[in-house]
Amino acid sequence: MDLKTYQIDITGIVMGVGFRPFLFNLARKHQLTGKVLNRGNAGVRLVLQGSDKTLDKFIEDIKIEKPPISYIENINVKEIEYGNIIETLSIEKSEDGRGVSLTLPPDIAMCDDCLKDMRDPSLPKYYNYPFVACAVCGPRYTTVKELPYDRERTTMKIFPFCTEAKPKSCISEYSDFNNRRFHAQTFACSECGPHYQLYDNSKIQIKSNSIEEILTKSAQVINKGGILAVKGIGGVHLVCLATDSDVISKIRIRKGKRKNKPFAVMIPNLDLIEDHFLISHKEREIISSFRRPIVLLEKRRNIAEIISENVAPGLNNVGFMLPYSGIHHLLFDFIGSKPLVYTSGNKSYIPMAIENDEIFKQLENLADYFLLHDRPIYQRVDDSVLRVHDNKVKLVRRSRGYVPEYIPLPFKVDIPAAIATGPLLSTTGAILRYNRIFPTQHIGNVTHLETYEFLKDAIFHLKRLLKIKDDEIKYISCDAHPEFITTKYGKELSEDFNVPLYYVAHHYAHSLSLMAENNVQQGERIISITTDGVGYGPDGNIWGGEILNCSYQDFERIGSLDYQPMIGGDRCTKYPARMAASILLNALGVEDASELFTKSKFYRDLEYGKKELTTMIEVFKKAKDDYKRNHIPLT
Ligand SMILES: [Zn+2]
Ligand SMILES: [Zn+2]
């Protein structure tokens, strides 16, 4: 037989999805010899020997049989001269490579096979063990410190594989090419991996001899109307019964200023809500996908039969998600098939704590008990939130299950890298890498120092994963609002990297992202309608509802809502009642507006009640139509 040697480079999502073991086994099936090598962002490289017919068939089969969550962007094949005959087939140690993309997937919900292992009493190492994972499931983005993706560069490094567990040790599962965990990086078992412990509100560990005891006690806390903090994959949740209005009110009071905020609900399966909520085929598909986002579902009829109205007061929809980590499944096993509130375990406006000490500190007045594990979380991610509209997914909050995926730009970009720092509220930063945009996870309102630090950390983590060198960063972009902390951060970065800073008008930025998402080509123009709170316009006023005629290069404002005074400036964007009062004063005049305020008891909607309303009226009177001179911005 005439032996050929091929070098095959594959890029795409090819790490952490069982791709190397898949390639190894496929090559073995075709009786090829050689090596499989992980090259970080440069993807996977194979050097394989065999007949050209077999090699070609092998390459065809890669495309057909690839693991479900993997994504192949490109397969580059070239024949190379190789002096020797290769006798064996092996997976070689990873190399550090650079490429234009990320080969790492988002965090992946526990797969059905692992769920079976977790519920199998004949497998003591996995039975009721919440951290069961395999080559195609488990945490990824939240655990990886650096690429290439190997256990030593994840937070699982501190849990070396066991060598003794029965019926098979973790090291032997890892080394056996017939095993689902062959070359899986983040799995562990009850003998070698992380563990949960239950603590009371004063950080005292509740004594227990087994995970079953811990889960039984945790279930009691929840079933009796308590609030349990549960550390998961990318952070911590506050969990309680979604059927119990009193405990939900308790969370609202403890969280403060959260009178009507809707809470997400986790359900063990969709059967539980099928009669009360509309679930389309698309919604069913996305809510059950490996991404496991929170999906906003429309109410069908009286939901009080299954969950408290207090979960999402006054809203037509409720956000639901299915369990995605082992602990979620196990809690349902012990609590029963009941809907549970799973809301982010954080104090208002401050990012979730991810270290156990910090979790205690932040949630000491919020949670009654703490169910925490000892596996470090490297990157904090919130649950993603989306709704399906017109059979298309509309992301409301893009985080777990989506980061670090990129958004492709529909045109060529020669710039190797750039950084965008985002706006002020509901912020996301982003990194440009040629024509790919890598948004960070959802960060939140960067008006607090902790959230601002989170933004910086998330941007630089992405930069590190993408192996972007400092001199590859060619510009920084930020919001046009001079007072945003992200604008100041943009200035800092532009000085640090010695590159230009571009200020982008807020509403134009919205239009640009719409264009990229909808594949608008270079040279095309769109008319966009962007109705959004606070955006600093080029005329120095705060823009609100805008109709823009845009291309990727420029925009023209062709329509907008009338300017209105914002008494108290940006406070109006945070407290819509202030904006309403400003508009009413402007439109009706002081006398008529005041009458309306009295009749409607308007002060109740203001944070400081009557006092705030009186002050607003005074400020308005004094301004006497010259708002600018009196420091009242227009919107
Ligand atoms: Zn699995
Ligand atoms: Zn083990």
XYZ file of C-alpha atoms and ligand atoms in Angstrom:
637
model
C 0.000 0.000 0.000
C 1.215 3.479 -0.841
C 1.338 5.360 2.464
C 0.536 9.056 2.508
C 0.908 11.484 5.419
C -1.632 14.287 5.806
C -1.504 17.271 8.092
C -5.085 18.249 8.883
C -5.865 21.505 10.721
C -9.389 21.996 12.002
C -10.714 25.269 13.421
C -14.055 26.103 15.006
C -15.483 25.046 18.375
C -13.225 22.023 18.663
C -12.169 22.084 22.309
C -14.116 20.956 25.338
C -16.728 19.256 23.162
C -15.182 15.791 22.907
C -13.503 16.568 19.610
C -10.044 15.120 20.216
C -11.391 11.785 21.527
C -13.822 11.718 18.596
C -11.006 12.233 16.079
C -8.872 9.626 17.810
C -11.606 7.003 17.672
C -12.530 7.862 14.098
C -8.883 7.526 13.035
C -8.718 4.209 14.878
C -11.836 2.986 13.080
C -10.168 3.800 9.771
C -6.963 2.106 10.974
C -4.932 5.268 10.522
C -1.802 5.972 12.547
C -0.359 9.274 13.722
C -1.244 11.899 16.299
C -3.994 14.262 17.391
C -2.835 17.545 18.823
C -4.631 20.443 20.513
C -3.192 23.790 19.428
C -5.130 26.327 21.493
C -6.839 28.967 19.381
C -5.260 27.512 16.268
C -7.592 24.514 16.629
C -6.820 20.820 16.400
C -4.018 19.400 14.268
C -3.819 15.812 13.068
C -0.818 14.208 11.453
C -2.114 10.939 10.030
C -0.749 8.191 7.870
C -2.699 5.811 5.641
C -3.768 5.299 2.053
C -5.095 8.432 0.373
C -8.486 6.762 -0.069
C -8.795 6.036 3.655
C -7.559 9.496 4.583
C -10.124 11.142 2.293
C -12.914 8.987 3.717
C -11.749 9.907 7.226
C -12.022 13.625 6.412
C -15.516 13.138 4.973
C -16.595 11.296 8.127
C -15.349 14.096 10.393
C -17.995 16.379 8.908
C -20.752 13.788 9.157
C -20.067 12.282 12.575
C -18.672 15.231 14.577
C -19.866 15.663 18.193
C -23.172 17.568 18.353
C -21.968 20.699 20.170
C -18.795 21.075 18.099
C -18.698 23.452 15.177
C -16.273 23.137 12.285
C -15.295 26.389 10.686
C -12.538 25.151 8.434
C -10.636 21.958 7.605
C -7.289 22.539 5.998
C -5.586 19.449 4.547
C -2.112 19.192 3.104
C 0.091 16.274 2.275
C 3.456 16.393 3.992
C 6.729 14.547 3.568
C 7.235 12.233 6.518
C 10.329 10.064 6.361
C 9.224 7.346 8.773
C 6.357 4.957 9.043
C 4.199 5.889 12.037
C 3.322 2.764 14.011
C 0.875 4.069 16.598
C -2.045 6.429 17.072
C -1.941 8.861 19.996
C -3.261 12.082 21.488
C -0.251 14.297 22.053
C 0.336 16.949 24.676
C -1.230 20.315 23.779
C 0.683 23.117 22.130
C 0.057 26.794 22.600
C -1.224 28.123 19.288
C -2.728 31.386 18.129
C -5.606 31.906 15.756
C -8.278 34.440 14.961
C -10.991 32.784 16.973
C -11.776 30.889 20.133
C -12.004 27.128 20.080
C -13.652 27.018 23.496
C -17.412 26.440 23.859
C -19.754 28.027 26.400
C -20.738 26.092 29.538
C -22.724 22.995 28.622
C -25.681 21.605 30.588
C -25.300 18.101 32.063
C -25.962 15.543 29.305
C -28.477 12.685 29.566
C -25.780 10.019 29.931
C -24.193 11.830 32.867
C -27.633 12.335 34.410
C -28.138 8.562 34.185
C -24.784 7.967 35.902
C -25.752 10.407 38.658
C -28.958 8.448 39.295
C -27.412 4.985 39.126
C -27.013 3.468 42.629
C -24.746 0.780 41.199
C -22.166 3.485 40.397
C -21.252 4.731 43.891
C -18.598 7.135 42.594
C -21.249 9.051 40.642
C -24.474 8.290 42.506
C -25.998 11.578 43.727
C -22.707 13.271 42.952
C -23.482 16.756 41.569
C -20.289 17.244 39.535
C -20.683 14.369 37.081
C -19.486 15.481 33.631
C -17.952 14.012 30.499
C -16.195 14.927 27.264
C -19.337 16.588 25.868
C -20.857 18.272 28.926
C -20.026 20.331 31.983
C -18.714 23.779 32.816
C -16.276 25.282 30.311
C -16.034 29.072 30.001
C -16.492 29.564 33.742
C -13.619 27.216 34.636
C -10.997 27.882 31.987
C -8.179 30.199 32.964
C -6.191 29.932 29.777
C -5.992 27.990 26.547
C -5.184 25.373 25.334
C -8.022 23.678 27.145
C -6.526 21.078 29.485
C -7.335 20.274 33.096
C -4.198 21.990 34.388
C -5.443 25.326 33.049
C -8.932 25.006 34.550
C -10.153 25.410 38.119
C -10.311 21.574 38.267
C -6.529 21.520 38.522
C -6.761 21.260 42.313
C -8.707 17.988 42.025
C -6.355 15.368 40.564
C -8.018 12.264 39.102
C -8.462 9.370 41.509
C -6.677 6.101 40.825
C -8.644 3.700 43.030
C -12.390 4.334 42.655
C -14.568 1.349 41.739
C -15.661 0.069 39.277
C -13.276 2.326 37.365
C -11.022 5.109 38.591
C -11.218 8.545 36.969
C -7.705 8.221 35.580
C -8.621 4.966 33.861
C -11.812 6.497 32.412
C -9.706 9.399 31.137
C -7.228 7.043 29.487
C -9.672 4.565 27.947
C -10.611 5.396 24.362
C -13.816 3.401 24.706
C -14.975 5.553 27.605
C -17.186 8.672 27.298
C -14.700 10.464 29.521
C -11.667 9.671 27.388
C -9.635 12.892 27.451
C -12.467 14.842 29.111
C -10.956 17.678 31.149
C -13.407 18.824 33.809
C -14.991 15.642 35.167
C -14.457 14.159 38.615
C -16.146 11.743 40.988
C -17.136 11.757 44.635
C -13.732 10.333 45.553
C -11.563 12.918 43.840
C -13.699 15.922 42.940
C -15.270 18.950 44.609
C -18.043 18.654 47.206
C -21.018 20.567 48.508
C -21.493 21.533 52.143
C -24.454 23.152 53.842
C -23.939 26.141 56.146
C -26.283 28.132 58.291
C -26.527 31.876 58.294
C -23.576 32.250 60.682
C -21.257 30.267 58.410
C -21.482 27.211 60.658
C -21.254 24.019 58.643
C -24.206 21.685 59.211
C -22.758 18.314 60.188
C -23.531 15.582 57.693
C -22.150 12.238 56.629
C -23.328 12.185 53.062
C -24.592 14.240 50.150
C -28.015 12.662 50.769
C -28.110 14.181 54.269
C -27.072 17.565 52.873
C -29.759 17.401 50.198
C -32.435 16.255 52.657
C -31.693 19.180 54.951
C -31.545 21.626 52.002
C -34.908 20.364 50.775
C -36.372 20.917 54.246
C -35.129 24.519 54.265
C -36.858 25.213 50.958
C -40.031 23.236 51.640
C -40.501 25.094 54.922
C -40.431 28.460 53.158
C -36.759 29.291 53.655
C -34.301 30.911 51.257
C -31.312 28.812 50.231
C -28.217 30.253 48.530
C -26.984 27.668 46.012
C -23.581 28.010 44.382
C -23.644 26.644 40.862
C -21.585 26.892 37.692
C -21.078 30.603 37.170
C -22.278 32.101 40.423
C -24.849 31.747 43.148
C -28.663 31.708 43.175
C -31.197 32.455 45.851
C -33.644 29.575 45.726
C -37.107 29.273 47.257
C -40.552 27.864 46.471
C -42.165 29.631 43.520
C -45.555 28.660 44.937
C -45.088 30.536 48.202
C -45.968 34.258 47.977
C -44.691 34.930 51.477
C -41.166 33.715 50.877
C -41.025 35.615 47.571
C -42.080 38.775 49.409
C -39.352 38.009 51.926
C -36.709 37.980 49.148
C -38.108 41.226 47.762
C -37.894 42.924 51.151
C -34.414 41.562 51.843
C -33.118 42.551 48.406
C -34.617 46.032 48.839
C -35.983 48.229 46.029
C -37.202 45.101 44.292
C -40.944 45.562 44.691
C -41.928 44.252 41.277
C -38.794 42.760 39.774
C -39.694 39.523 38.002
C -37.900 36.401 39.226
C -36.844 33.461 37.086
C -38.324 30.065 37.848
C -36.653 26.686 37.445
C -38.835 23.691 36.719
C -37.802 20.013 36.628
C -39.574 19.487 33.287
C -41.914 21.290 30.918
C -44.939 19.100 31.784
C -45.333 21.111 34.948
C -46.249 24.339 33.138
C -47.604 23.084 29.820
C -51.263 23.778 30.654
C -50.636 27.279 31.936
C -48.091 28.738 29.542
C -47.799 28.862 25.774
C -44.723 26.962 24.600
C -43.953 26.967 20.892
C -41.807 24.367 19.183
C -38.923 26.841 18.996
C -39.243 27.755 22.677
C -39.262 24.088 23.622
C -36.151 23.499 21.557
C -34.150 26.403 23.004
C -35.186 25.927 26.648
C -34.069 22.261 26.455
C -30.862 22.962 24.514
C -27.389 22.566 26.003
C -27.400 26.342 26.594
C -30.319 26.141 29.052
C -31.263 29.842 29.045
C -34.155 31.473 30.859
C -36.946 31.688 28.267
C -39.770 34.187 28.730
C -43.036 32.316 28.228
C -46.446 33.859 27.817
C -49.165 33.104 30.339
C -52.048 31.084 29.004
C -54.476 31.128 31.893
C -54.634 31.619 35.619
C -51.129 30.717 36.702
C -51.909 30.913 40.410
C -52.651 27.176 40.312
C -48.967 26.433 39.732
C -46.891 29.470 40.720
C -47.445 32.552 42.825
C -48.487 35.735 40.975
C -45.831 37.375 43.107
C -43.102 35.823 40.899
C -43.638 38.339 38.082
C -46.270 40.828 39.255
C -48.273 42.493 36.514
C -46.381 40.842 33.677
C -47.754 38.776 30.877
C -44.813 36.412 30.839
C -42.589 34.505 33.242
C -38.962 33.456 32.724
C -38.459 29.695 33.007
C -35.408 27.477 32.795
C -34.655 23.790 33.118
C -31.966 22.324 35.413
C -28.483 22.512 33.929
C -26.114 21.399 36.654
C -26.130 18.280 38.812
C -27.138 20.140 41.962
C -30.292 21.479 40.270
C -31.428 17.967 39.331
C -30.609 16.621 42.782
C -32.465 19.395 44.590
C -35.598 18.537 42.606
C -35.085 14.854 43.459
C -35.198 15.747 47.149
C -37.669 18.660 47.129
C -40.150 17.130 44.716
C -41.495 18.271 41.392
C -42.197 21.906 42.287
C -41.350 25.157 40.532
C -38.550 27.014 42.315
C -37.495 30.644 42.161
C -33.853 30.837 41.030
C -32.797 34.453 41.184
C -29.232 35.759 41.032
C -27.721 35.767 44.495
C -26.507 39.310 44.631
C -27.246 42.556 46.381
C -28.936 44.996 44.039
C -26.537 46.503 41.489
C -23.519 44.532 42.705
C -22.307 41.487 40.756
C -22.836 38.031 42.222
C -20.098 36.930 44.569
C -18.261 33.817 43.378
C -15.886 33.100 46.257
C -17.410 31.421 49.297
C -16.296 34.085 51.792
C -17.691 36.801 49.573
C -20.932 34.872 49.095
C -21.422 34.754 52.872
C -20.651 38.432 53.190
C -22.936 39.549 50.371
C -25.860 37.290 51.197
C -25.756 37.158 55.003
C -28.999 39.108 55.251
C -30.561 37.492 52.209
C -30.223 33.722 52.592
C -31.212 31.495 55.513
C -28.835 28.678 54.532
C -25.941 28.289 52.113
C -25.302 25.266 49.887
C -21.767 25.880 48.656
C -19.100 23.849 46.898
C -15.327 24.093 46.915
C -14.697 24.269 43.160
C -13.449 27.767 42.313
C -15.427 29.708 39.695
C -13.021 31.533 37.413
C -15.495 33.612 35.407
C -18.812 34.789 36.798
C -21.741 34.328 34.411
C -25.407 35.038 35.005
C -28.152 32.984 33.408
C -28.952 34.131 29.892
C -32.449 35.463 29.253
C -34.235 35.408 25.920
C -37.596 35.414 24.284
C -38.708 33.921 21.020
C -40.352 36.369 18.669
C -41.477 35.462 15.178
C -39.729 32.118 15.620
C -36.423 33.906 16.176
C -34.384 34.024 19.363
C -34.120 37.531 20.841
C -31.518 37.692 23.570
C -32.382 39.937 26.475
C -29.314 39.021 28.533
C -26.453 37.163 26.864
C -24.357 35.237 29.331
C -24.099 31.565 30.381
C -24.446 29.178 27.463
C -23.551 31.917 24.947
C -20.198 33.421 25.996
C -17.548 33.160 24.565
C -19.211 32.696 21.164
C -18.652 35.446 18.634
C -20.858 37.492 16.312
C -19.473 37.582 12.757
C -19.381 40.887 10.889
C -20.686 40.585 7.328
C -17.578 42.167 5.798
C -13.819 41.863 5.877
C -11.886 43.655 8.615
C -8.118 44.089 8.457
C -7.707 45.255 12.041
C -6.344 42.478 14.276
C -8.046 43.718 17.449
C -9.956 46.531 19.157
C -11.794 46.965 22.455
C -15.246 48.451 23.128
C -16.056 49.461 26.695
C -19.871 49.658 26.435
C -22.413 52.082 27.941
C -23.445 52.529 31.588
C -26.549 50.446 32.248
C -26.887 46.752 31.311
C -23.342 46.956 30.024
C -21.446 44.424 27.959
C -17.882 45.015 26.789
C -16.565 43.530 23.571
C -13.422 42.603 21.717
C -13.051 42.829 17.981
C -10.796 40.209 16.370
C -10.679 40.837 12.617
C -14.311 40.448 11.553
C -15.482 38.700 14.720
C -16.973 40.414 17.720
C -16.607 38.648 21.056
C -18.976 40.241 23.553
C -18.251 39.669 27.229
C -20.894 38.092 29.406
C -23.622 40.416 30.686
C -21.974 42.757 33.195
C -24.785 44.981 34.500
C -24.881 48.581 35.652
C -21.326 49.790 35.985
C -22.297 52.574 38.342
C -20.820 50.539 41.196
C -17.129 49.925 41.610
C -17.565 46.139 41.867
C -19.436 45.980 38.564
C -16.896 48.234 36.910
C -14.099 45.907 38.071
C -16.096 42.963 36.690
C -16.264 44.676 33.276
C -12.510 45.231 33.192
C -11.812 41.675 34.283
C -14.183 40.181 31.683
C -12.685 42.212 28.818
C -9.148 41.242 29.741
C -10.057 37.592 30.259
C -11.370 37.484 26.683
C -8.261 39.262 25.447
C -6.135 36.650 27.211
C -8.131 33.705 25.863
C -7.893 35.144 22.369
C -4.124 35.583 22.872
C -4.294 39.142 21.604
C -1.001 40.984 21.912
C -1.052 44.580 23.130
C 0.307 45.929 19.860
C -2.503 44.230 17.937
C -5.062 46.539 19.539
C -5.597 49.309 17.030
C -8.372 51.368 18.600
C -10.773 51.671 21.514
C -14.411 52.662 21.246
C -16.752 53.915 23.934
C -20.103 55.616 24.399
C -20.316 59.316 23.493
C -21.643 60.300 26.933
C -18.793 62.226 28.588
C -19.906 61.290 32.101
C -20.094 57.512 31.711
C -17.418 55.660 33.635
C -16.980 53.431 30.568
C -16.100 56.564 28.553
C -13.428 57.387 31.106
C -12.240 53.795 30.943
C -12.081 54.082 27.142
C -9.823 57.124 27.533
C -7.601 55.217 29.939
C -7.265 52.267 27.571
C -6.564 54.486 24.588
C -3.719 56.084 26.546
C -2.430 52.721 27.801
C -2.345 51.194 24.332
C -1.520 54.489 22.639
C -4.296 54.099 20.066
C -7.195 56.324 18.930
C -10.459 56.454 20.862
C -13.773 56.598 18.996
C -16.871 57.986 20.688
C -19.997 56.350 19.303
C -23.423 57.933 19.792
C -25.527 55.524 21.828
C -28.446 55.171 19.419
C -26.158 54.848 16.421
C -24.346 52.032 18.273
C -27.705 50.259 18.669
C -28.342 50.667 14.940
C -24.876 49.351 14.078
C -25.379 46.207 16.127
C -28.758 45.670 14.460
C -27.065 45.970 11.080
C -24.350 43.445 11.928
C -26.815 40.976 13.437
C -29.032 41.209 10.371
C -26.210 40.775 7.904
C -26.447 44.254 6.358
C -23.600 44.605 3.858
C -21.007 47.357 3.493
C -22.387 50.181 1.360
C -26.017 49.450 2.265
C -28.088 51.887 4.325
C -30.908 51.197 6.741
C -33.558 53.285 8.432
C -33.529 52.359 12.101
C -35.883 53.200 14.921
C -34.158 53.036 18.285
C -36.177 53.818 21.358
C -33.894 53.680 24.317
C -33.323 55.587 27.536
C -30.188 57.587 27.714
C -27.968 58.380 24.745
C -25.708 61.383 24.417
C -26.419 62.973 21.043
C -23.890 64.886 18.931
C -25.837 68.100 19.748
C -25.068 67.666 23.445
C -28.658 66.746 24.324
C -29.793 63.394 25.602
C -31.426 61.481 22.788
C -34.298 59.112 23.374
C -36.504 57.856 20.507
C -34.581 58.219 17.265
C -35.157 57.494 13.609
C -31.781 57.262 11.936
C -30.653 56.773 8.374
C -27.416 54.799 8.812
C -24.567 53.129 7.049
C -21.542 51.571 8.727
C -19.722 54.881 8.129
C -22.215 57.561 9.151
C -25.743 58.378 10.198
C -28.301 61.104 9.784
C -31.053 61.852 12.281
C -34.248 62.007 10.271
C -36.786 61.986 13.040
C -37.059 62.025 16.802
C -39.396 62.656 19.683
C -39.742 66.259 20.887
C -37.154 67.373 23.400
C -38.295 67.153 26.978
C -36.591 68.470 30.085
C -35.038 65.899 32.392
C -35.398 67.418 35.814
C -32.577 65.866 37.803
C -30.733 64.690 34.672
C -29.944 60.993 34.349
C -31.991 60.187 37.457
C -34.957 60.326 35.072
C -33.674 57.296 33.187
C -33.447 55.317 36.382
C -36.788 56.462 37.784
C -39.289 56.725 34.905
C -41.799 58.519 37.183
C -39.425 61.503 37.258
C -39.406 61.539 33.469
C -43.207 61.416 33.424
C -43.366 64.326 35.884
C -40.909 66.325 33.743
C -42.946 65.760 30.589
C -46.229 66.641 32.319
C -44.783 69.857 33.757
C -43.424 70.809 30.360
C -46.637 69.997 28.501
C -49.292 71.209 30.937
C -47.542 73.895 32.919
C -47.100 73.945 36.685
C -50.722 74.555 37.636
C -52.436 71.857 35.567
C -49.652 69.362 36.129
C -49.812 69.902 39.900
C -53.544 69.279 39.863
C -52.987 66.035 38.000
C -50.223 65.022 40.408
C -52.557 65.538 43.373
C -55.464 63.699 41.770
C -53.371 60.693 40.780
C -51.325 60.606 44.016
C -48.317 60.757 41.736
C -45.824 61.184 44.609
C -46.258 57.502 45.467
C -44.199 56.556 42.424
C -41.257 58.740 43.396
C -38.481 57.433 45.562
C -38.712 60.288 48.081
C -42.451 60.893 47.716
C -44.011 64.338 48.209
C -40.703 65.995 49.073
C -39.181 64.915 45.761
C -42.199 66.132 43.777
C -42.164 69.560 45.454
C -38.455 69.952 44.725
C -38.969 68.952 41.100
C -41.700 71.570 40.675
C -39.497 74.232 42.298
C -36.558 73.412 40.018
C -38.846 73.485 36.993
C -40.329 76.872 37.944
C -36.895 78.373 38.446
C -35.647 77.138 35.070
C -38.300 79.194 33.241
C -37.807 77.556 29.865
C -34.068 78.107 29.768
C -33.299 74.560 30.707
C -29.743 74.471 29.470
C -28.622 77.454 31.512
C -30.248 75.876 34.548
C -28.479 72.554 34.015
C -31.574 70.636 33.043
C -30.608 68.401 30.130
C -33.045 67.797 27.304
C -34.039 64.449 25.988
Zn -21.993 14.256 30.053
Zn -12.513 10.122 40.717
